[in-house]
mmCIF file of C-alpha atoms and ligand atoms in Angstrom:
data_model
loop_
_atom_site.group_PDB
_atom_site.id
_atom_site.type_symbol
_atom_site.label_atom_id
_atom_site.label_comp_id
_atom_site.label_asym_id
_atom_site.label_seq_id
_atom_site.Cartn_x
_atom_site.Cartn_y
_atom_site.Cartn_z
ATOM 1 C CA UNK A 457 -18.513 0.386 2.825
ATOM 2 C CA UNK A 458 -18.817 3.093 0.228
ATOM 3 C CA UNK A 459 -16.469 2.928 -2.564
ATOM 4 C CA UNK A 460 -15.141 5.515 -4.869
ATOM 5 C CA UNK A 461 -13.592 4.916 -7.940
ATOM 6 C CA UNK A 462 -11.335 7.625 -9.244
ATOM 7 C CA UNK A 463 -9.782 8.083 -12.855
ATOM 8 C CA UNK A 464 -6.714 9.121 -11.867
ATOM 9 C CA UNK A 465 -4.225 10.069 -8.543
ATOM 10 C CA UNK A 466 -5.210 13.896 -8.510
ATOM 11 C CA UNK A 467 -8.682 12.875 -8.367
ATOM 12 C CA UNK A 468 -8.065 10.444 -5.503
ATOM 13 C CA UNK A 469 -6.250 12.762 -3.584
ATOM 14 C CA UNK A 470 -8.655 15.571 -4.001
ATOM 15 C CA UNK A 471 -11.668 13.496 -3.058
ATOM 16 C CA UNK A 472 -9.720 12.350 -0.117
ATOM 17 C CA UNK A 473 -8.621 15.853 0.840
ATOM 18 C CA UNK A 474 -12.486 16.964 0.574
ATOM 19 C CA UNK A 475 -13.886 14.130 2.700
ATOM 20 C CA UNK A 476 -11.053 15.658 5.410
ATOM 21 C CA UNK A 477 -12.147 18.899 4.739
ATOM 22 C CA UNK A 478 -15.566 18.334 5.344
ATOM 23 C CA UNK A 479 -14.970 16.398 8.578
ATOM 24 C CA UNK A 480 -13.043 19.314 10.126
ATOM 25 C CA UNK A 481 -15.966 21.751 9.046
ATOM 26 C CA UNK A 482 -18.356 19.254 11.111
ATOM 27 C CA UNK A 483 -15.616 19.294 14.113
ATOM 28 C CA UNK A 484 -13.174 21.551 14.604
ATOM 29 C CA UNK A 485 -11.302 19.363 17.073
ATOM 30 C CA UNK A 486 -11.717 15.943 14.621
ATOM 31 C CA UNK A 487 -9.305 13.366 16.143
ATOM 32 C CA UNK A 488 -7.695 12.340 12.948
ATOM 33 C CA UNK A 489 -4.992 9.537 12.479
ATOM 34 C CA UNK A 490 -2.794 10.071 9.407
ATOM 35 C CA UNK A 491 -1.019 7.405 7.106
ATOM 36 C CA UNK A 492 2.246 7.900 5.278
ATOM 37 C CA UNK A 493 3.809 6.188 2.278
ATOM 38 C CA UNK A 494 3.151 7.525 -0.803
ATOM 39 C CA UNK A 495 -0.454 7.161 -1.728
ATOM 40 C CA UNK A 496 -1.708 9.746 0.646
ATOM 41 C CA UNK A 497 1.026 12.225 -0.313
ATOM 42 C CA UNK A 498 -1.034 14.162 -2.902
ATOM 43 C CA UNK A 499 -3.994 14.458 -0.218
ATOM 44 C CA UNK A 500 -1.458 16.314 1.958
ATOM 45 C CA UNK A 501 -0.440 18.517 -0.958
ATOM 46 C CA UNK A 502 -4.498 19.370 -1.500
ATOM 47 C CA UNK A 503 -4.840 19.831 2.285
ATOM 48 C CA UNK A 504 -2.025 22.361 2.262
ATOM 49 C CA UNK A 505 -3.324 23.985 -1.068
ATOM 50 C CA UNK A 506 -6.858 24.413 0.684
ATOM 51 C CA UNK A 507 -5.014 25.867 4.038
ATOM 52 C CA UNK A 508 -3.301 28.296 1.938
ATOM 53 C CA UNK A 509 -6.466 29.497 0.647
ATOM 54 C CA UNK A 510 -7.741 29.761 4.112
ATOM 55 C CA UNK A 511 -10.540 27.516 3.739
ATOM 56 C CA UNK A 512 -9.700 25.083 6.366
ATOM 57 C CA UNK A 513 -8.466 25.628 10.069
ATOM 58 C CA UNK A 514 -6.505 22.949 11.437
ATOM 59 C CA UNK A 515 -5.791 24.786 14.510
ATOM 60 C CA UNK A 516 -7.731 22.410 16.862
ATOM 61 C CA UNK A 517 -7.399 19.109 15.344
ATOM 62 C CA UNK A 518 -5.828 16.419 17.571
ATOM 63 C CA UNK A 519 -3.528 13.922 15.438
ATOM 64 C CA UNK A 520 -2.348 10.895 15.749
ATOM 65 C CA UNK A 521 -0.200 8.464 13.292
ATOM 66 C CA UNK A 522 -0.958 5.087 12.173
ATOM 67 C CA UNK A 523 3.195 3.434 12.648
ATOM 68 C CA UNK A 524 6.787 4.317 13.143
ATOM 69 C CA UNK A 525 9.762 2.562 12.230
ATOM 70 C CA UNK A 526 11.930 1.847 15.257
ATOM 71 C CA UNK A 527 15.558 2.432 16.031
ATOM 72 C CA UNK A 528 15.789 5.112 13.573
ATOM 73 C CA UNK A 529 16.482 8.918 14.547
ATOM 74 C CA UNK A 530 13.572 11.360 14.119
ATOM 75 C CA UNK A 531 15.684 13.402 11.488
ATOM 76 C CA UNK A 532 16.252 10.516 9.495
ATOM 77 C CA UNK A 533 14.373 11.202 6.207
ATOM 78 C CA UNK A 534 12.503 7.665 6.236
ATOM 79 C CA UNK A 535 10.984 8.097 9.801
ATOM 80 C CA UNK A 536 7.433 9.048 9.902
ATOM 81 C CA UNK A 537 8.188 11.960 12.141
ATOM 82 C CA UNK A 538 10.022 13.281 9.412
ATOM 83 C CA UNK A 539 7.640 12.346 6.518
ATOM 84 C CA UNK A 540 4.685 13.743 8.400
ATOM 85 C CA UNK A 541 6.625 17.706 9.437
ATOM 86 C CA UNK A 542 8.161 17.542 5.888
ATOM 87 C CA UNK A 543 4.817 16.856 4.087
ATOM 88 C CA UNK A 544 2.363 18.325 6.113
ATOM 89 C CA UNK A 545 2.698 19.577 9.559
ATOM 90 C CA UNK A 546 5.270 22.402 9.014
ATOM 91 C CA UNK A 547 2.859 23.993 6.216
ATOM 92 C CA UNK A 548 -0.539 23.996 8.260
ATOM 93 C CA UNK A 549 -1.334 25.762 11.454
ATOM 94 C CA UNK A 550 -1.689 22.340 13.539
ATOM 95 C CA UNK A 551 -1.127 23.001 17.195
ATOM 96 C CA UNK A 552 2.087 21.141 17.836
ATOM 97 C CA UNK A 553 1.026 20.232 21.210
ATOM 98 C CA UNK A 554 -1.764 18.467 19.303
ATOM 99 C CA UNK A 555 0.503 16.300 17.369
ATOM 100 C CA UNK A 556 0.923 12.514 18.767
ATOM 101 C CA UNK A 557 3.510 10.494 16.765
ATOM 102 C CA UNK A 558 5.263 7.174 17.960
ATOM 103 C CA UNK A 559 8.785 7.821 19.233
ATOM 104 C CA UNK A 560 11.096 5.743 16.801
ATOM 105 C CA UNK A 561 13.867 6.374 19.298
ATOM 106 C CA UNK A 562 12.122 5.014 22.770
ATOM 107 C CA UNK A 563 14.268 3.156 24.716
ATOM 108 C CA UNK A 564 11.177 1.471 26.035
ATOM 109 C CA UNK A 565 8.693 0.477 23.317
ATOM 110 C CA UNK A 566 6.347 -1.762 25.587
ATOM 111 C CA UNK A 567 5.958 1.385 27.697
ATOM 112 C CA UNK A 568 5.656 3.727 24.566
ATOM 113 C CA UNK A 569 2.899 1.359 23.060
ATOM 114 C CA UNK A 570 0.847 1.248 25.987
ATOM 115 C CA UNK A 571 1.161 5.114 26.340
ATOM 116 C CA UNK A 572 -0.116 5.479 23.037
ATOM 117 C CA UNK A 573 -2.953 3.321 23.524
ATOM 118 C CA UNK A 574 -4.261 5.172 26.557
ATOM 119 C CA UNK A 575 -3.890 8.392 24.697
ATOM 120 C CA UNK A 576 -6.191 7.111 21.864
ATOM 121 C CA UNK A 577 -8.420 5.658 24.367
ATOM 122 C CA UNK A 578 -8.762 9.184 26.110
ATOM 123 C CA UNK A 579 -9.177 10.931 22.590
ATOM 124 C CA UNK A 580 -10.712 8.206 20.373
ATOM 125 C CA UNK A 581 -10.348 8.476 16.608
ATOM 126 C CA UNK A 582 -13.018 10.179 14.886
ATOM 127 C CA UNK A 583 -11.174 9.821 11.675
ATOM 128 C CA UNK A 584 -8.765 7.029 10.466
ATOM 129 C CA UNK A 585 -6.672 7.568 7.025
ATOM 130 C CA UNK A 586 -5.500 4.531 5.644
ATOM 131 C CA UNK A 587 -3.250 2.925 2.828
ATOM 132 C CA UNK A 588 -2.528 -0.483 2.157
ATOM 133 C CA UNK A 589 0.685 -2.682 1.465
ATOM 134 C CA UNK A 590 0.958 -4.913 -1.241
ATOM 135 C CA UNK A 591 0.403 -7.959 1.306
ATOM 136 C CA UNK A 592 -2.553 -6.556 2.583
ATOM 137 C CA UNK A 593 -1.153 -4.939 5.496
ATOM 138 C CA UNK A 594 -2.764 -1.627 7.227
ATOM 139 C CA UNK A 595 -0.297 0.363 9.322
ATOM 140 C CA UNK A 596 2.313 -2.218 9.716
ATOM 141 C CA UNK A 597 -0.069 -4.898 10.666
ATOM 142 C CA UNK A 598 1.405 -7.626 8.751
ATOM 143 C CA UNK A 599 -0.422 -10.927 7.473
ATOM 144 C CA UNK A 600 -1.718 -12.886 10.605
ATOM 145 C CA UNK A 601 -1.983 -10.072 12.989
ATOM 146 C CA UNK A 602 -5.000 -10.350 15.402
ATOM 147 C CA UNK A 603 -8.138 -8.539 14.327
ATOM 148 C CA UNK A 604 -8.362 -7.447 17.622
ATOM 149 C CA UNK A 605 -4.589 -6.263 18.371
ATOM 150 C CA UNK A 606 -3.586 -2.875 19.857
ATOM 151 C CA UNK A 607 -0.598 -0.497 19.535
ATOM 152 C CA UNK A 608 2.275 -2.860 19.679
ATOM 153 C CA UNK A 609 5.987 -3.642 18.431
ATOM 154 C CA UNK A 610 5.867 -5.760 14.998
ATOM 155 C CA UNK A 611 8.472 -7.731 13.153
ATOM 156 C CA UNK A 612 8.219 -6.542 9.474
ATOM 157 C CA UNK A 613 7.964 -9.316 7.018
ATOM 158 C CA UNK A 614 10.519 -9.816 4.554
ATOM 159 C CA UNK A 615 8.158 -8.873 1.713
ATOM 160 C CA UNK A 616 7.787 -5.165 3.418
ATOM 161 C CA UNK A 617 11.134 -4.592 4.120
ATOM 162 C CA UNK A 618 12.040 -5.383 0.608
ATOM 163 C CA UNK A 619 9.611 -3.296 -0.628
ATOM 164 C CA UNK A 620 10.340 -0.373 1.503
ATOM 165 C CA UNK A 621 14.227 -0.747 0.637
ATOM 166 C CA UNK A 622 13.819 1.751 -2.398
ATOM 167 C CA UNK A 623 13.666 4.505 0.267
ATOM 168 C CA UNK A 624 16.929 3.589 2.340
ATOM 169 C CA UNK A 625 20.484 3.663 0.809
ATOM 170 C CA UNK A 626 20.380 -0.397 1.124
ATOM 171 C CA UNK A 627 18.461 -3.079 2.660
ATOM 172 C CA UNK A 628 20.436 -3.476 5.616
ATOM 173 C CA UNK A 629 19.650 -0.094 6.246
ATOM 174 C CA UNK A 630 15.657 -0.720 6.664
ATOM 175 C CA UNK A 631 14.523 -1.099 10.457
ATOM 176 C CA UNK A 632 13.533 -4.810 11.272
ATOM 177 C CA UNK A 633 11.103 -3.719 13.769
ATOM 178 C CA UNK A 634 8.190 -0.635 13.889
ATOM 179 C CA UNK A 635 5.232 -0.082 16.168
ATOM 180 C CA UNK A 636 1.985 0.078 14.953
ATOM 181 C CA UNK A 637 -1.856 0.664 15.749
ATOM 182 C CA UNK A 638 -3.290 -2.370 15.904
ATOM 183 C CA UNK A 639 -6.223 -3.449 14.022
ATOM 184 C CA UNK A 640 -8.156 -3.562 17.031
ATOM 185 C CA UNK A 641 -7.615 0.183 17.495
ATOM 186 C CA UNK A 642 -8.425 0.669 13.616
ATOM 187 C CA UNK A 643 -11.888 -0.973 14.058
ATOM 188 C CA UNK A 644 -12.788 1.393 17.095
ATOM 189 C CA UNK A 645 -12.276 4.622 14.936
ATOM 190 C CA UNK A 646 -15.638 6.330 13.957
ATOM 191 C CA UNK A 647 -14.849 6.603 10.597
ATOM 192 C CA UNK A 648 -12.001 4.961 8.013
ATOM 193 C CA UNK A 649 -10.921 6.254 4.605
ATOM 194 C CA UNK A 650 -9.025 3.716 2.904
ATOM 195 C CA UNK A 651 -6.954 4.928 -0.088
ATOM 196 C CA UNK A 652 -5.557 2.444 -2.849
ATOM 197 C CA UNK A 653 -3.342 3.659 -5.815
ATOM 198 C CA UNK A 654 -1.658 1.298 -7.989
ATOM 199 C CA UNK A 655 -2.048 -2.131 -9.636
ATOM 200 C CA UNK A 656 0.111 -3.689 -7.315
ATOM 201 C CA UNK A 657 -2.599 -3.038 -4.579
ATOM 202 C CA UNK A 658 -5.412 -4.719 -6.842
ATOM 203 C CA UNK A 659 -4.922 -8.378 -5.166
ATOM 204 C CA UNK A 660 -5.322 -6.713 -1.315
ATOM 205 C CA UNK A 661 -8.383 -4.337 -2.472
ATOM 206 C CA UNK A 662 -10.183 -7.353 -4.469
ATOM 207 C CA UNK A 663 -9.593 -9.610 -1.263
ATOM 208 C CA UNK A 664 -11.334 -6.656 0.895
ATOM 209 C CA UNK A 665 -14.145 -6.355 -1.374
ATOM 210 C CA UNK A 666 -14.949 -9.925 -2.510
ATOM 211 C CA UNK A 667 -13.926 -12.295 0.200
ATOM 212 C CA UNK A 668 -14.452 -12.694 3.800
ATOM 213 C CA UNK A 669 -12.261 -11.044 6.559
ATOM 214 C CA UNK A 670 -9.147 -13.098 6.476
ATOM 215 C CA UNK A 671 -6.319 -12.724 8.744
ATOM 216 C CA UNK A 672 -3.471 -13.642 5.974
ATOM 217 C CA UNK A 673 -4.912 -10.320 4.338
ATOM 218 C CA UNK A 674 -5.211 -7.873 7.179
ATOM 219 C CA UNK A 675 -7.017 -4.863 4.943
ATOM 220 C CA UNK A 676 -10.179 -7.018 4.920
ATOM 221 C CA UNK A 677 -10.694 -6.626 8.884
ATOM 222 C CA UNK A 678 -11.847 -3.524 7.588
ATOM 223 C CA UNK A 679 -15.441 -5.109 6.367
ATOM 224 C CA UNK A 680 -16.159 -5.581 10.015
ATOM 225 C CA UNK A 681 -16.489 -1.616 10.026
ATOM 226 C CA UNK A 682 -19.682 -0.115 9.432
ATOM 227 C CA UNK A 683 -18.535 3.397 8.372
ATOM 228 C CA UNK A 684 -15.457 2.743 5.776
ATOM 229 C CA UNK A 685 -15.171 4.672 2.329
ATOM 230 C CA UNK A 686 -12.595 3.165 0.129
ATOM 231 C CA UNK A 687 -10.813 5.785 -2.343
ATOM 232 C CA UNK A 688 -9.634 4.057 -5.552
ATOM 233 C CA UNK A 689 -7.197 5.084 -8.304
ATOM 234 C CA UNK A 690 -8.741 3.088 -11.337
ATOM 235 C CA UNK A 691 -5.508 0.535 -11.448
ATOM 236 C CA UNK A 692 -6.498 -0.538 -8.150
ATOM 237 C CA UNK A 693 -10.066 -0.327 -8.474
ATOM 238 C CA UNK A 694 -10.060 -2.537 -12.182
ATOM 239 C CA UNK A 695 -10.458 -5.779 -10.339
ATOM 240 C CA UNK A 696 -13.656 -5.117 -8.792
ATOM 241 C CA UNK A 697 -15.731 -5.296 -11.950
HETATM 242 C C1 GLP B 897 3.980 1.269 4.787
HETATM 243 C C2 GLP B 897 3.107 2.063 5.889
HETATM 244 C C3 GLP B 897 1.693 1.741 5.667
HETATM 245 C C4 GLP B 897 1.246 2.402 3.937
HETATM 246 C C5 GLP B 897 1.757 1.085 3.288
HETATM 247 C C6 GLP B 897 1.702 1.601 1.870
HETATM 248 O O1 GLP B 897 4.927 0.679 5.050
HETATM 249 N N1 GLP B 897 3.438 1.572 7.024
HETATM 250 O O2 GLP B 897 1.086 2.613 6.903
HETATM 251 O O3 GLP B 897 0.223 2.580 4.083
HETATM 252 O O4 GLP B 897 2.922 0.943 3.562
HETATM 253 O O5 GLP B 897 2.708 2.284 1.397
HETATM 254 P P1 GLP B 897 2.481 3.317 -0.508
HETATM 255 O O6 GLP B 897 1.346 4.088 0.128
HETATM 256 O O7 GLP B 897 3.602 3.712 -0.078
HETATM 257 O O8 GLP B 897 2.501 2.050 -0.999
#
């Protein structure tokens, strides 16, 4: 595990973006799995800036996304479809055919999971970008998810619903279910970059760095991976000293 501590959020975002750009320059058709949430937002801004300076080409990359709410419209501002298009895809030259997003409107969520898992099997992920939840969740793999889990429907924990409710009009509007790539699927990626920013992530990061893998904190599963880079904003990193 390589830990990069940064002194502010801008630096975290730049370091993450530079790592992504390096990987794309080595492999233009990189298969990359993106994350949503506030943490990777600055990384997307940096990637867009670099693209506008013509220093990175996204035309051949193949994208996946970690997770998606179930039962909301794609055009809902809280869908991850909306987040990715609004904050990233609409501003770069990614080929729309190479975007693989989970369908929040699916009528057959089990089939959607199987299809997604099959797509990933056919085009294994080279680079996985992850954020982390306050309770240690990765994607929407809530505490006690199996470390071998695959893409599946998950019931969101009360804690996650409460925390994510700030983005919705009220807590009743937060979907109770989501689809997430599994922890096993995450661990099959060739390289993982985990981003953590903010004091409220410090407990989860401390467990990742200092304790054995434990299902009560899903992010600790990443200790099993031999190509993991953790980029921390100092507030989340302070606890490692
Ligand atoms: C959400 C997402 C995760 C994300 C996490 C942290 O629930 N499903 O993929 O990593 O929470 O989000 P944030 O970066 O906003 O703290």
